Structures are given as structure tokens and as C-alpha cells.
Short mmCIF file of C-alpha atoms and ligand atoms in Angstrom, two decimals:
data_model
loop_
_atom_site.label_atom_id
_atom_site.label_comp_id
_atom_site.label_asym_id
_atom_site.label_seq_id
_atom_site.Cartn_x
_atom_site.Cartn_y
_atom_site.Cartn_z
CA MET A 1 2.12 12.81 -4.10
CA ASN A 2 -1.45 13.72 -4.96
CA VAL A 3 -3.68 12.92 -7.91
CA ASP A 4 -6.61 15.30 -8.40
CA TYR A 5 -9.38 12.83 -9.22
CA ASP A 6 -11.98 15.60 -9.40
CA GLN A 7 -10.06 17.09 -12.29
CA ILE A 8 -9.31 13.86 -14.16
CA ALA A 9 -12.63 12.04 -13.53
CA LYS A 10 -13.96 12.40 -17.08
CA ALA A 11 -10.72 11.31 -18.77
CA TYR A 12 -10.33 8.44 -16.27
CA ASP A 13 -13.74 7.11 -17.12
CA HIS A 14 -13.14 7.47 -20.84
CA HIS A 15 -9.96 5.38 -20.77
CA ARG A 16 -10.74 2.76 -18.11
CA ARG A 17 -13.31 0.03 -18.68
CA ALA A 18 -15.40 -2.15 -16.37
CA GLY A 19 -13.72 -5.27 -15.08
CA GLY A 20 -10.27 -6.73 -15.40
CA PRO A 21 -8.38 -10.01 -14.90
CA TYR A 22 -8.97 -9.76 -11.13
CA MET A 23 -12.78 -10.03 -11.38
CA GLU A 24 -12.73 -13.83 -11.35
CA THR A 25 -10.87 -13.80 -8.01
CA LEU A 26 -13.16 -11.16 -6.46
CA CYS A 27 -16.35 -12.89 -7.64
CA GLY A 28 -15.12 -16.25 -6.33
CA LEU A 29 -14.42 -14.72 -2.91
CA LEU A 30 -17.84 -13.03 -2.79
CA LYS A 31 -19.63 -16.27 -3.72
CA ARG A 32 -17.99 -18.01 -0.75
CA CYS A 33 -19.10 -15.28 1.72
CA PRO A 34 -21.93 -16.06 4.16
CA GLY A 35 -24.05 -13.12 2.89
CA ARG A 36 -24.35 -10.65 0.02
CA ARG A 37 -24.02 -7.24 1.69
CA VAL A 38 -21.02 -5.78 -0.12
CA LEU A 39 -18.95 -2.62 0.39
CA GLU A 40 -16.60 -1.32 -2.31
CA LEU A 41 -13.94 1.22 -1.27
CA GLY A 42 -12.55 3.83 -3.66
CA ALA A 43 -15.11 2.79 -6.26
CA GLY A 44 -14.07 5.59 -8.63
CA THR A 45 -16.38 5.82 -11.64
CA GLY A 46 -17.91 2.42 -10.90
CA ASN A 47 -15.87 0.16 -13.19
CA SER A 48 -15.49 -2.73 -10.77
CA THR A 49 -18.87 -1.97 -9.20
CA GLU A 50 -20.63 -2.59 -12.50
CA ALA A 51 -18.63 -5.74 -13.29
CA LEU A 52 -19.20 -7.26 -9.85
CA LEU A 53 -22.95 -6.58 -9.86
CA GLU A 54 -23.26 -8.16 -13.30
CA ALA A 55 -21.43 -11.28 -12.19
CA VAL A 56 -22.86 -11.85 -8.69
CA PRO A 57 -26.23 -10.46 -7.53
CA CYS A 58 -25.64 -8.54 -4.28
CA THR A 59 -26.55 -5.42 -2.32
CA LEU A 60 -23.67 -3.09 -3.02
CA THR A 61 -22.60 0.13 -1.28
CA ALA A 62 -19.90 2.02 -3.19
CA LEU A 63 -17.76 4.49 -1.23
CA GLU A 64 -15.67 7.13 -3.00
CA LEU A 65 -13.73 10.17 -1.77
CA SER A 66 -13.73 12.35 -4.90
CA PRO A 67 -16.99 14.18 -5.75
CA GLY A 68 -15.91 14.31 -9.42
CA MET A 69 -15.49 10.53 -9.63
CA LEU A 70 -18.79 10.03 -7.79
CA GLU A 71 -20.56 12.28 -10.28
CA GLN A 72 -19.24 10.24 -13.24
CA ALA A 73 -20.24 7.00 -11.53
CA LYS A 74 -23.77 8.16 -10.73
CA ARG A 75 -24.38 9.02 -14.42
CA LYS A 76 -24.10 5.31 -15.26
CA ARG A 77 -27.13 4.44 -13.11
CA ILE A 78 -25.39 1.39 -11.66
CA PRO A 79 -27.75 -0.19 -9.10
CA ALA A 80 -25.56 0.56 -6.05
CA ARG A 81 -25.83 2.94 -3.09
CA TRP A 82 -23.20 5.68 -3.60
CA VAL A 83 -21.63 7.28 -0.54
CA ARG A 84 -18.97 9.96 -0.31
CA GLY A 85 -16.38 9.21 2.36
CA SER A 86 -12.93 7.94 3.23
CA ALA A 87 -11.90 4.30 3.44
CA THR A 88 -9.99 5.05 6.65
CA ALA A 89 -13.03 6.54 8.46
CA LEU A 90 -15.94 4.45 7.24
CA PRO A 91 -19.37 6.04 7.78
CA PHE A 92 -21.00 2.66 8.48
CA ALA A 93 -22.10 0.70 11.55
CA ASN A 94 -20.11 -2.21 12.94
CA GLN A 95 -20.72 -5.57 11.23
CA ALA A 96 -22.75 -4.06 8.37
CA PHE A 97 -21.19 -6.09 5.51
CA HIS A 98 -20.08 -9.58 4.46
CA PHE A 99 -17.56 -8.60 1.77
CA VAL A 100 -15.38 -5.48 1.53
CA TYR A 101 -13.19 -4.92 -1.52
CA ALA A 102 -11.29 -2.30 -3.48
CA THR A 103 -9.55 -2.24 -6.84
CA TYR A 104 -6.55 0.04 -7.30
CA MET A 105 -7.24 2.17 -4.23
CA LEU A 106 -4.71 0.74 -1.78
CA HIS A 107 -1.79 2.83 -3.06
CA PHE A 108 -3.61 6.00 -1.96
CA ILE A 109 -3.81 4.80 1.64
CA HIS A 110 -0.96 5.92 3.90
CA ASP A 111 -2.14 4.12 7.03
CA LEU A 112 -2.81 0.53 5.97
CA ASP A 113 -3.31 -0.61 9.57
CA LEU A 114 -6.11 1.92 10.07
CA LEU A 115 -7.75 0.81 6.81
CA MET A 116 -7.66 -2.86 7.83
CA HIS A 117 -9.07 -2.09 11.27
CA GLU A 118 -11.95 -0.23 9.64
CA CYS A 119 -12.60 -3.20 7.32
CA TRP A 120 -12.57 -5.56 10.31
CA ARG A 121 -15.03 -3.32 12.19
CA VAL A 122 -17.63 -3.13 9.39
CA LEU A 123 -17.45 -6.84 8.53
CA GLU A 124 -19.88 -9.18 10.25
CA GLU A 125 -18.39 -12.47 9.14
CA GLY A 126 -16.72 -12.60 5.74
CA CYS A 127 -13.85 -11.41 3.65
CA ALA A 128 -11.90 -8.24 2.77
CA ALA A 129 -10.00 -8.19 -0.55
CA PHE A 130 -7.75 -5.64 -2.25
CA THR A 131 -6.62 -5.68 -5.86
CA THR A 132 -3.43 -3.81 -6.68
CA ALA A 133 -0.36 -3.82 -8.94
CA PRO A 134 2.40 -6.33 -8.15
CA THR A 135 5.93 -4.94 -7.88
CA SER A 136 7.14 -7.16 -10.76
CA PHE A 137 4.58 -5.55 -13.12
CA ILE A 138 5.80 -2.05 -12.20
CA GLU A 139 9.48 -2.99 -12.58
CA ASN A 140 9.05 -4.69 -15.95
CA HIS A 141 6.53 -2.31 -17.54
CA PRO A 142 7.44 -1.52 -21.19
CA LEU A 143 6.69 2.19 -20.62
CA ASN A 144 9.70 2.42 -18.28
CA ARG A 145 11.89 2.97 -21.34
CA TYR A 146 9.88 6.09 -22.33
CA PHE A 147 9.25 7.54 -18.87
CA PRO A 148 12.41 7.18 -16.73
CA SER A 149 10.61 7.98 -13.43
CA PHE A 150 7.65 5.69 -14.15
CA ALA A 151 8.75 2.69 -12.04
CA GLN A 152 10.27 4.79 -9.27
CA THR A 153 7.02 6.79 -8.93
CA ASP A 154 4.88 3.67 -8.59
CA LEU A 155 7.28 1.67 -6.44
CA ALA A 156 7.12 4.56 -3.94
CA ARG A 157 3.32 4.30 -3.61
CA PHE A 158 2.22 0.71 -4.34
CA GLN A 159 2.66 -1.43 -1.22
CA SER A 160 4.27 -4.88 -1.44
CA ILE A 161 2.14 -8.01 -1.04
CA GLU A 162 4.00 -8.74 2.23
CA ARG A 163 3.17 -5.30 3.67
CA VAL A 164 -0.54 -5.71 2.85
CA LYS A 165 -0.56 -9.18 4.44
CA GLU A 166 1.07 -7.80 7.61
CA ALA A 167 -1.69 -5.17 7.90
CA PHE A 168 -4.39 -7.84 7.42
CA CYS A 169 -2.75 -9.95 10.11
CA SER A 170 -2.40 -7.16 12.68
CA ALA A 171 -6.11 -6.28 12.27
CA GLY A 172 -7.04 -9.88 13.17
CA PHE A 173 -7.77 -11.38 9.74
CA THR A 174 -6.92 -15.04 9.12
CA GLN A 175 -6.54 -17.30 6.04
CA ILE A 176 -4.62 -14.45 4.37
CA CYS A 177 -3.81 -15.30 0.74
CA HIS A 178 -3.06 -13.69 -2.59
CA GLU A 179 -3.61 -14.56 -6.24
CA GLN A 180 -1.99 -13.02 -9.32
CA LYS A 181 -3.80 -12.81 -12.64
CA HIS A 182 -2.94 -11.36 -16.01
CA LYS A 183 -4.73 -10.30 -19.16
CA ALA A 184 -3.96 -11.35 -22.73
CA PRO A 185 -1.17 -9.20 -24.26
CA ASP A 186 -2.22 -5.76 -25.56
CA PRO A 187 -0.20 -4.42 -28.51
CA ILE A 188 1.63 -1.11 -28.15
CA ASP A 189 -0.01 0.54 -31.12
CA ALA A 190 -1.86 3.74 -32.06
CA ALA A 191 -4.79 2.82 -29.78
CA TYR A 192 -2.39 2.37 -26.87
CA VAL A 193 -0.78 5.76 -27.61
CA ARG A 194 -4.25 7.34 -27.39
CA LYS A 195 -4.68 5.85 -23.90
CA VAL A 196 -1.31 7.27 -22.83
CA GLU A 197 -2.30 10.66 -24.31
CA GLY A 198 -5.42 10.48 -22.10
CA LYS A 199 -3.20 9.69 -19.06
CA PHE A 200 -5.08 6.47 -18.35
CA LEU A 201 -2.75 5.76 -15.41
CA SER A 202 -2.53 8.22 -12.51
CA THR A 203 1.27 7.75 -12.60
CA PHE A 204 1.43 10.08 -15.62
CA ASN A 205 0.15 12.95 -13.44
CA LEU A 206 2.99 12.43 -10.98
CA LEU A 207 6.03 12.46 -13.30
CA PRO A 208 8.55 15.32 -13.06
CA SER A 209 7.80 18.34 -15.22
CA GLY A 210 8.29 17.71 -18.96
CA GLU A 211 8.85 13.96 -18.66
CA PHE A 212 5.35 13.00 -19.79
CA GLU A 213 5.53 15.20 -22.91
CA ARG A 214 9.02 13.94 -23.87
CA GLY A 215 8.11 10.27 -23.31
CA LEU A 216 4.83 10.56 -25.22
CA LYS A 217 6.58 12.19 -28.18
CA GLU A 218 9.15 9.39 -28.33
CA LEU A 219 6.50 6.67 -27.93
CA ARG A 220 4.34 8.19 -30.65
CA ALA A 221 7.32 8.39 -33.02
CA ASP A 222 8.30 4.76 -32.32
CA VAL A 223 4.75 3.51 -32.95
CA GLU A 224 4.47 5.53 -36.18
CA SER A 225 7.83 4.28 -37.48
CA GLY A 226 6.98 0.66 -36.68
CA LYS A 227 9.65 0.35 -33.96
CA CYS A 228 7.03 -0.93 -31.50
CA ARG A 229 5.76 -3.65 -33.80
CA GLY A 230 5.58 -6.87 -31.79
CA MET A 231 5.78 -5.01 -28.46
CA HIS A 232 2.96 -5.54 -26.01
CA VAL A 233 1.83 -4.93 -22.44
CA ILE A 234 0.61 -7.78 -20.25
CA TRP A 235 -1.59 -6.32 -17.51
CA GLU A 236 -0.74 -8.14 -14.26
CA THR A 237 -2.75 -7.76 -11.08
CA VAL A 238 -2.68 -9.19 -7.58
CA THR A 239 -5.57 -9.61 -5.17
CA ILE A 240 -4.80 -10.05 -1.47
CA TRP A 241 -7.50 -11.12 0.99
CA GLY A 242 -8.21 -12.23 4.54
CA TYR A 243 -11.19 -13.60 6.49
CA LYS A 244 -13.02 -12.52 9.61
CA HIS A 245 -14.81 -15.39 11.30
CA ALA A 246 -17.70 -14.97 13.71
C1 LIG B 301 -7.13 4.41 -9.42
S1 LIG B 301 -8.72 4.90 -8.88
C2 LIG B 301 -9.58 3.34 -8.90
C3 LIG B 301 -11.04 3.49 -9.09
C4 LIG B 301 -11.81 2.16 -9.26
N1 LIG B 301 -11.70 1.35 -8.09
C5 LIG B 301 -11.32 1.40 -10.47
O1 LIG B 301 -10.75 0.31 -10.31
O2 LIG B 301 -11.52 1.90 -11.59
C6 LIG B 301 -8.52 5.20 -7.15
C7 LIG B 301 -9.76 5.75 -6.48
O3 LIG B 301 -9.61 5.72 -5.07
C8 LIG B 301 -10.18 6.90 -4.54
N2 LIG B 301 -9.61 7.12 -3.20
C9 LIG B 301 -8.36 7.52 -2.88
N3 LIG B 301 -8.22 7.60 -1.55
C10 LIG B 301 -9.42 7.23 -1.01
C11 LIG B 301 -9.91 7.11 0.32
N4 LIG B 301 -9.14 7.37 1.37
N5 LIG B 301 -11.18 6.70 0.50
C12 LIG B 301 -11.99 6.44 -0.56
N6 LIG B 301 -11.58 6.54 -1.84
C13 LIG B 301 -10.31 6.93 -2.08
C14 LIG B 301 -9.81 7.97 -5.56
O4 LIG B 301 -10.61 9.13 -5.43
C15 LIG B 301 -10.04 7.21 -6.85
O5 LIG B 301 -11.36 7.33 -7.31
#
């Protein structure tokens, strides 16, 4: 299952904003690290990059695989070093960073053990942290009623918290923990329909042929007729982390 980020980079950046309910967890972890050399993996168009730099002064290297996403990110003039490369073959020296993190990249990684070993290698002493979607959020998402393959598509690619912790452990990380956070409820209204129209989640690009168009039509009709009044989405996230000690 592939998402062409080069093709969707502009739309992605239009519909996704800097930060999220996970920023408090990530910033807290960074503040407790012994240094401020930071590596972000799968930085996309720089949403989390920008939010982290605003919250905690640090020297940030942002790695991204898609040239299209990199191009969008660079336009924002975020004060980070941008590098094209893969999270599973990091183009950096051993022990170059104190904090490695990624938001919503983990579900694109097929070999979690390789990823964690790379994180271990480039960390001096510090922490690696990954923010992703918890299974409960995927299973209970209100859009499941409009897009029948929505949950199945994401459950097949988002790893469980337990699986991520296992990979941390086998790479040698200790003090492995997780924290769930959620945002205030967002109404399912005309503004939300516009985000769905813009395919603000990569899941929409992976649905079987015709399902997106049918679901969107039904959602739009329900919002227009007032059937969605009182319905909302609560964005839930989980951040999982582990420490490397000197
Ligand atoms: C859902 S986006 C998240 C972007 C950003 N972190 C955010 O929260 O807005 C996933 C990003 O991971 C990138 N990605 C996927 N596989 C990658 C890999 N192996 N190495 C580096 N980046 C990768 C994609 O190109 C995409 O930009």
C-alpha cells in the first residue's frame, strides 16, 4: 500500500497544521534530554518541526524521503537542516543526536527493528519517541460509517503500541513508556467536509476504487441536511518512547 507524497504534498500541507495534542509529550521528553541536538524522521512539510522549534530551542535536523514534501517544507523557511533520506538507512554518524522523534511516520515503516537500531546508533545518550494513531482511535472513528474500508485500511498499517515497544526493547532501549493525548472535539461540519474533500488523511488515497467518492457524497449530504449536528471527532494520539543511556 503506497501513498504518493510527491503528488499530494501541496494538499497535505494545506489541510494539516503545525502541532497537535502530542506536542506537550514530545517537548517534555526533549527538555529532559542531556543535549539539544535533535533529529526528526519523516518530517513531511515541517508541521511538527515548526511546533517543536517554537516550543524548545534546539538544533534540528529534519529528514524526509519525499522530494515533494521536502520542497513544501523548505518554502516555510523553518530554521532546520533539511535532509533527504530514509529513516531505515540514516545518513548520519553514530551518536550524532540526543533526541530522535517522528510524528505519523511509523506506519510507513515495514521493518520496525531496523528503524529502532538506526535510532539507537545515531543517539549519543537520550531518547527516541514516535507519535502514532492508537488502535482504539482507528476502530471508533466516526468516518467508519461513511467509508467501510477505513478502519481495515489503517489497522493493517498502524502498528500496535505493544509491537512498537517490542522493537524499542530489542534495539536496547530502556524505560520504554507511552502516553495518550487527545484534542478537544471537532464538529463534523462543512469545514470538516472540506478537509475530507482535500484527503487530509493518507487513508483516503488507499480506499478501494469508488469508495471515497461514495462516502464523501453521503457525508456531504448528511452535513447539509443537519444529520451530523452534534457529531464530532476527538483526535487521539499516542507517543511511545525509550531511552539510551551512556
Ligand atoms: C503522514 S506524513 C507525516 C508528516 C509529518 N511528520 C507530520 O506529522 O505532518 C508521513 C511522512 O513520512 C514520510 N516517510 C515515509 N517513509 C519514510 C522513510 N522511510 N523515511 C523518511 N520519511 C518517510 C513520508 O514521505 C511523509 O512525508
